[in-house]
Short mmCIF file of N, CA and C in Angstrom, two decimals:
data_model
loop_
_atom_site.label_atom_id
_atom_site.label_comp_id
_atom_site.label_asym_id
_atom_site.label_seq_id
_atom_site.Cartn_x
_atom_site.Cartn_y
_atom_site.Cartn_z
N UNK A 284 65.57 240.12 163.19
CA UNK A 284 65.21 240.15 161.79
C UNK A 284 63.90 240.91 161.58
N UNK A 285 62.95 240.69 162.49
CA UNK A 285 61.67 241.36 162.37
C UNK A 285 61.84 242.87 162.48
N UNK A 286 62.71 243.31 163.40
CA UNK A 286 62.96 244.74 163.55
C UNK A 286 63.59 245.31 162.29
N UNK A 287 64.47 244.56 161.66
CA UNK A 287 65.10 245.02 160.43
C UNK A 287 64.05 245.19 159.33
N UNK A 288 63.16 244.22 159.20
CA UNK A 288 62.10 244.32 158.19
C UNK A 288 61.20 245.51 158.47
N UNK A 289 60.89 245.74 159.75
CA UNK A 289 60.04 246.87 160.09
C UNK A 289 60.74 248.18 159.71
N UNK A 290 62.06 248.24 159.92
CA UNK A 290 62.80 249.45 159.57
C UNK A 290 62.81 249.66 158.06
N UNK A 291 62.95 248.58 157.29
CA UNK A 291 62.95 248.71 155.84
C UNK A 291 61.60 249.22 155.36
N UNK A 292 60.50 248.66 155.90
CA UNK A 292 59.18 249.13 155.51
C UNK A 292 58.95 250.56 155.96
N UNK A 293 59.45 250.91 157.13
CA UNK A 293 59.33 252.29 157.60
C UNK A 293 60.12 253.22 156.68
N UNK A 294 61.30 252.77 156.27
CA UNK A 294 62.11 253.57 155.35
C UNK A 294 61.41 253.75 154.02
N UNK A 295 60.77 252.71 153.53
CA UNK A 295 60.03 252.83 152.28
C UNK A 295 58.88 253.81 152.45
N UNK A 296 58.25 253.80 153.61
CA UNK A 296 57.19 254.76 153.90
C UNK A 296 57.73 256.18 153.94
N UNK A 297 58.90 256.35 154.51
CA UNK A 297 59.53 257.67 154.56
C UNK A 297 59.83 258.14 153.14
N UNK A 298 60.33 257.25 152.30
CA UNK A 298 60.60 257.61 150.92
C UNK A 298 59.32 258.04 150.22
N UNK A 299 58.24 257.31 150.46
CA UNK A 299 56.97 257.65 149.82
C UNK A 299 56.46 258.99 150.30
N UNK A 300 56.59 259.26 151.59
CA UNK A 300 56.09 260.51 152.14
C UNK A 300 56.95 261.70 151.72
N UNK A 301 58.24 261.47 151.57
CA UNK A 301 59.13 262.59 151.26
C UNK A 301 58.98 263.03 149.81
N UNK A 302 58.59 262.14 148.92
CA UNK A 302 58.39 262.51 147.53
C UNK A 302 57.02 263.13 147.34
N UNK A 303 56.96 264.10 146.43
CA UNK A 303 55.69 264.79 146.20
C UNK A 303 54.93 264.18 145.03
N UNK A 304 55.53 263.27 144.32
CA UNK A 304 54.95 262.75 143.10
C UNK A 304 54.47 261.32 143.29
N UNK A 305 53.35 260.98 142.66
CA UNK A 305 52.86 259.60 142.65
C UNK A 305 53.32 258.91 141.38
N UNK A 306 53.15 257.60 141.34
CA UNK A 306 53.53 256.85 140.13
C UNK A 306 52.75 257.34 138.93
N UNK A 307 51.46 257.59 139.09
CA UNK A 307 50.66 258.03 137.94
C UNK A 307 51.09 259.41 137.46
N UNK A 308 51.47 260.30 138.38
CA UNK A 308 51.97 261.62 137.98
C UNK A 308 53.29 261.48 137.22
N UNK A 309 54.15 260.60 137.71
CA UNK A 309 55.43 260.37 137.04
C UNK A 309 55.20 259.80 135.64
N UNK A 310 54.29 258.85 135.53
CA UNK A 310 53.99 258.23 134.24
C UNK A 310 53.38 259.24 133.27
N UNK A 311 52.62 260.22 133.79
CA UNK A 311 52.09 261.29 132.93
C UNK A 311 53.24 262.09 132.33
N UNK A 312 54.27 262.36 133.13
CA UNK A 312 55.43 263.09 132.62
C UNK A 312 56.11 262.29 131.52
N UNK A 313 56.30 260.99 131.76
CA UNK A 313 56.93 260.15 130.73
C UNK A 313 56.04 260.08 129.48
N UNK A 314 54.73 259.96 129.68
CA UNK A 314 53.80 259.92 128.54
C UNK A 314 53.87 261.19 127.71
N UNK A 315 54.13 262.33 128.37
CA UNK A 315 54.18 263.59 127.64
C UNK A 315 55.32 263.62 126.62
N UNK A 316 56.30 262.72 126.76
CA UNK A 316 57.42 262.67 125.82
C UNK A 316 57.10 261.82 124.59
N UNK A 317 56.08 260.99 124.65
CA UNK A 317 55.73 260.15 123.49
C UNK A 317 55.32 261.06 122.34
N UNK A 318 55.96 260.88 121.19
CA UNK A 318 55.71 261.71 120.02
C UNK A 318 56.71 262.85 119.89
N UNK A 319 57.45 263.14 120.93
CA UNK A 319 58.47 264.19 120.89
C UNK A 319 59.71 263.67 120.18
N UNK A 320 60.53 264.59 119.74
CA UNK A 320 61.75 264.17 119.04
C UNK A 320 62.82 263.73 120.05
N UNK A 321 63.66 262.87 119.56
CA UNK A 321 64.82 262.42 120.36
C UNK A 321 65.66 263.63 120.76
N UNK A 322 65.84 264.56 119.84
CA UNK A 322 66.64 265.75 120.10
C UNK A 322 66.04 266.58 121.25
N UNK A 323 64.71 266.71 121.29
CA UNK A 323 64.06 267.46 122.38
C UNK A 323 64.31 266.81 123.73
N UNK A 324 64.24 265.50 123.76
CA UNK A 324 64.49 264.77 125.01
C UNK A 324 65.92 265.02 125.48
N UNK A 325 66.87 264.90 124.57
CA UNK A 325 68.28 265.08 124.93
C UNK A 325 68.55 266.53 125.35
N UNK A 326 67.92 267.48 124.70
CA UNK A 326 68.09 268.88 125.10
C UNK A 326 67.55 269.12 126.51
N UNK A 327 66.47 268.42 126.88
CA UNK A 327 65.87 268.60 128.20
C UNK A 327 66.54 267.77 129.28
N UNK A 328 66.79 266.50 129.01
CA UNK A 328 67.32 265.58 130.02
C UNK A 328 68.83 265.45 129.98
N UNK A 329 69.45 265.91 128.91
CA UNK A 329 70.88 265.73 128.75
C UNK A 329 71.18 264.42 128.04
N UNK A 330 72.45 264.13 127.81
CA UNK A 330 72.80 262.88 127.14
C UNK A 330 72.37 261.67 127.99
N UNK A 331 71.92 260.60 127.36
CA UNK A 331 71.53 259.41 128.13
C UNK A 331 72.75 258.72 128.74
N UNK A 332 72.49 257.95 129.78
CA UNK A 332 73.57 257.17 130.42
C UNK A 332 74.08 256.10 129.48
N UNK A 333 73.18 255.56 128.66
CA UNK A 333 73.56 254.55 127.67
C UNK A 333 72.52 254.52 126.56
N UNK A 334 72.88 253.90 125.45
CA UNK A 334 71.93 253.71 124.37
C UNK A 334 72.23 252.39 123.66
N UNK A 335 71.22 251.90 122.96
CA UNK A 335 71.35 250.64 122.23
C UNK A 335 70.55 250.78 120.94
N UNK A 336 71.11 250.33 119.84
CA UNK A 336 70.42 250.40 118.55
C UNK A 336 70.19 248.99 118.04
N UNK A 337 68.95 248.74 117.62
CA UNK A 337 68.57 247.45 117.04
C UNK A 337 67.72 247.75 115.81
N UNK A 338 68.30 247.60 114.65
CA UNK A 338 67.58 247.92 113.41
C UNK A 338 67.26 249.40 113.36
N UNK A 339 65.99 249.74 113.20
CA UNK A 339 65.55 251.14 113.14
C UNK A 339 65.16 251.67 114.52
N UNK A 340 65.35 250.88 115.54
CA UNK A 340 64.92 251.28 116.88
C UNK A 340 66.13 251.59 117.75
N UNK A 341 66.02 252.69 118.48
CA UNK A 341 67.07 253.10 119.40
C UNK A 341 66.46 253.14 120.81
N UNK A 342 67.22 252.71 121.77
CA UNK A 342 66.79 252.72 123.18
C UNK A 342 67.74 253.66 123.94
N UNK A 343 67.17 254.72 124.50
CA UNK A 343 67.94 255.68 125.29
C UNK A 343 67.64 255.43 126.76
N UNK A 344 68.66 255.19 127.55
CA UNK A 344 68.48 254.86 128.97
C UNK A 344 69.13 255.91 129.84
N UNK A 345 68.34 256.42 130.78
CA UNK A 345 68.82 257.36 131.80
C UNK A 345 68.82 256.63 133.13
N UNK A 346 69.96 256.61 133.79
CA UNK A 346 70.10 255.88 135.06
C UNK A 346 70.57 256.82 136.16
N UNK A 347 70.10 256.56 137.36
CA UNK A 347 70.59 257.28 138.54
C UNK A 347 70.61 256.31 139.71
N UNK A 348 71.52 256.56 140.64
CA UNK A 348 71.60 255.71 141.82
C UNK A 348 72.16 256.49 142.99
N UNK A 349 71.88 256.01 144.16
CA UNK A 349 72.34 256.63 145.39
C UNK A 349 71.99 255.72 146.55
N UNK A 350 72.04 256.26 147.74
CA UNK A 350 71.66 255.47 148.92
C UNK A 350 71.21 256.41 150.02
N UNK A 351 70.51 255.85 150.98
CA UNK A 351 70.11 256.59 152.17
C UNK A 351 70.26 255.66 153.36
N UNK A 352 70.54 256.23 154.51
CA UNK A 352 70.70 255.44 155.72
C UNK A 352 69.60 255.78 156.70
N UNK A 353 68.92 254.75 157.16
CA UNK A 353 67.90 254.91 158.19
C UNK A 353 68.60 254.70 159.52
N UNK A 354 68.52 255.68 160.41
CA UNK A 354 69.25 255.53 161.68
C UNK A 354 68.69 254.37 162.52
N UNK A 355 69.55 253.80 163.31
CA UNK A 355 69.12 252.73 164.21
C UNK A 355 68.40 253.32 165.42
N UNK A 356 67.99 252.44 166.30
CA UNK A 356 67.32 252.87 167.54
C UNK A 356 68.19 252.48 168.73
N UNK A 357 68.10 253.26 169.77
CA UNK A 357 68.87 253.00 170.98
C UNK A 357 68.30 251.81 171.74
N UNK A 358 69.14 251.03 172.37
CA UNK A 358 68.63 249.94 173.20
C UNK A 358 68.08 250.51 174.52
N UNK A 359 67.34 249.70 175.20
CA UNK A 359 66.85 250.03 176.53
C UNK A 359 67.81 249.38 177.53
N UNK A 360 68.16 250.10 178.57
CA UNK A 360 69.08 249.58 179.57
C UNK A 360 68.33 249.33 180.87
N UNK A 361 68.69 248.23 181.52
CA UNK A 361 68.11 247.92 182.82
C UNK A 361 69.25 247.55 183.77
N UNK A 362 69.29 248.24 184.90
CA UNK A 362 70.32 247.98 185.90
C UNK A 362 69.71 247.26 187.09
N UNK A 363 70.46 246.32 187.60
CA UNK A 363 70.03 245.55 188.77
C UNK A 363 71.14 245.63 189.82
N UNK A 364 70.75 245.90 191.06
CA UNK A 364 71.72 245.97 192.15
C UNK A 364 71.65 244.66 192.93
N UNK A 365 72.79 244.00 193.04
CA UNK A 365 72.90 242.77 193.83
C UNK A 365 74.06 243.00 194.80
N UNK A 366 73.70 243.13 196.06
CA UNK A 366 74.72 243.45 197.07
C UNK A 366 75.28 244.82 196.79
N UNK A 367 76.60 244.91 196.67
CA UNK A 367 77.21 246.20 196.37
C UNK A 367 77.67 246.27 194.90
N UNK A 368 77.10 245.41 194.05
CA UNK A 368 77.43 245.38 192.62
C UNK A 368 76.21 245.83 191.80
N UNK A 369 76.45 246.58 190.75
CA UNK A 369 75.40 246.98 189.81
C UNK A 369 75.67 246.29 188.48
N UNK A 370 74.67 245.59 187.99
CA UNK A 370 74.76 244.90 186.71
C UNK A 370 73.80 245.59 185.74
N UNK A 371 74.29 245.94 184.57
CA UNK A 371 73.46 246.61 183.57
C UNK A 371 73.40 245.74 182.31
N UNK A 372 72.18 245.54 181.83
CA UNK A 372 71.95 244.78 180.60
C UNK A 372 71.24 245.68 179.60
N UNK A 373 71.53 245.47 178.35
CA UNK A 373 70.82 246.22 177.30
C UNK A 373 69.86 245.27 176.58
N UNK A 374 68.74 245.84 176.15
CA UNK A 374 67.71 245.09 175.45
C UNK A 374 67.28 245.86 174.21
N UNK A 375 67.09 245.14 173.12
CA UNK A 375 66.58 245.77 171.91
C UNK A 375 67.60 246.65 171.23
N UNK A 376 67.09 247.63 170.52
CA UNK A 376 67.93 248.50 169.72
C UNK A 376 68.20 247.87 168.36
N UNK A 377 68.43 248.71 167.39
CA UNK A 377 68.71 248.22 166.04
C UNK A 377 69.87 249.00 165.46
N UNK A 378 70.58 248.39 164.56
CA UNK A 378 71.69 249.04 163.86
C UNK A 378 71.14 249.89 162.72
N UNK A 379 71.88 250.90 162.27
CA UNK A 379 71.44 251.67 161.10
C UNK A 379 71.35 250.75 159.87
N UNK A 380 70.46 251.10 158.96
CA UNK A 380 70.27 250.31 157.75
C UNK A 380 70.43 251.22 156.53
N UNK A 381 71.22 250.78 155.57
CA UNK A 381 71.41 251.54 154.33
C UNK A 381 70.57 250.92 153.23
N UNK A 382 69.84 251.77 152.52
CA UNK A 382 69.00 251.33 151.41
C UNK A 382 69.58 251.91 150.13
N UNK A 383 69.83 251.05 149.16
CA UNK A 383 70.31 251.50 147.85
C UNK A 383 69.13 251.99 147.03
N UNK A 384 69.30 253.13 146.37
CA UNK A 384 68.25 253.74 145.57
C UNK A 384 68.69 253.74 144.11
N UNK A 385 67.74 253.48 143.22
CA UNK A 385 68.08 253.51 141.80
C UNK A 385 66.84 253.79 140.96
N UNK A 386 67.08 254.29 139.77
CA UNK A 386 66.02 254.47 138.79
C UNK A 386 66.64 254.35 137.40
N UNK A 387 65.95 253.63 136.54
CA UNK A 387 66.40 253.47 135.16
C UNK A 387 65.20 253.71 134.25
N UNK A 388 65.27 254.78 133.43
CA UNK A 388 64.20 255.10 132.49
C UNK A 388 64.73 254.85 131.08
N UNK A 389 63.95 254.13 130.30
CA UNK A 389 64.36 253.84 128.93
C UNK A 389 63.28 254.33 127.97
N UNK A 390 63.71 255.10 126.99
CA UNK A 390 62.82 255.60 125.95
C UNK A 390 63.12 254.86 124.66
N UNK A 391 62.07 254.39 123.99
CA UNK A 391 62.21 253.72 122.69
C UNK A 391 62.01 254.78 121.61
N UNK A 392 62.99 254.88 120.71
CA UNK A 392 62.97 255.90 119.66
C UNK A 392 62.95 255.21 118.31
N UNK A 393 61.99 255.61 117.46
CA UNK A 393 61.93 255.10 116.09
C UNK A 393 61.83 256.29 115.15
N UNK A 394 62.67 256.31 114.13
CA UNK A 394 62.70 257.39 113.15
C UNK A 394 62.85 258.77 113.81
N UNK A 395 63.60 258.83 114.90
CA UNK A 395 63.89 260.11 115.55
C UNK A 395 62.84 260.59 116.54
N UNK A 396 61.78 259.78 116.75
CA UNK A 396 60.70 260.18 117.67
C UNK A 396 60.45 259.13 118.74
N UNK A 397 60.10 259.59 119.91
CA UNK A 397 59.87 258.68 121.04
C UNK A 397 58.54 257.97 120.85
N UNK A 398 58.59 256.64 120.90
CA UNK A 398 57.39 255.82 120.70
C UNK A 398 56.85 255.27 122.02
N UNK A 399 57.74 254.98 122.98
CA UNK A 399 57.29 254.42 124.26
C UNK A 399 58.39 254.62 125.29
N UNK A 400 58.10 254.21 126.50
CA UNK A 400 59.05 254.34 127.61
C UNK A 400 58.82 253.21 128.59
N UNK A 401 59.78 253.00 129.45
CA UNK A 401 59.64 252.07 130.58
C UNK A 401 60.55 252.58 131.68
N UNK A 402 60.26 252.16 132.90
CA UNK A 402 61.14 252.52 133.99
C UNK A 402 61.13 251.40 135.02
N UNK A 403 62.20 251.35 135.80
CA UNK A 403 62.28 250.40 136.90
C UNK A 403 63.19 250.99 137.97
N UNK A 404 62.96 250.58 139.19
CA UNK A 404 63.75 251.06 140.29
C UNK A 404 62.88 251.53 141.45
N UNK A 405 63.53 251.83 142.55
CA UNK A 405 62.79 252.22 143.76
C UNK A 405 62.90 253.72 144.05
N UNK A 406 63.42 254.50 143.10
CA UNK A 406 63.60 255.93 143.35
C UNK A 406 63.34 256.75 142.09
N UNK A 407 62.27 256.38 141.36
CA UNK A 407 61.98 257.07 140.10
C UNK A 407 61.07 258.27 140.29
N UNK A 408 60.23 258.24 141.28
CA UNK A 408 59.30 259.35 141.48
C UNK A 408 59.20 259.71 142.93
#
């Protein structure tokens, strides 16, 4: 179990290192849309994955998902000779681990203009 947790944390580190953007840089991009028209957002990002309307407020949600697999590690083998027999045992090693990736960005639109945003997920930036 400990090895699995270490692999998950290592995988999260790999994800962090592979991306060029920080959370604050990503949030600056989202902030740049506040005050822009809904039409401008749709022209740039394409149609949203879903939307919801409540009174004069519209929520546009863009979703993405995928996965990545972190390869396992090979076990260590130790052979012991007893008489004319060789016995080999394996120690350690881990199985590959798949991590699900997702991001959901929601823009709040009032009177045709973006008022705020939110995001959640482990693969937004």
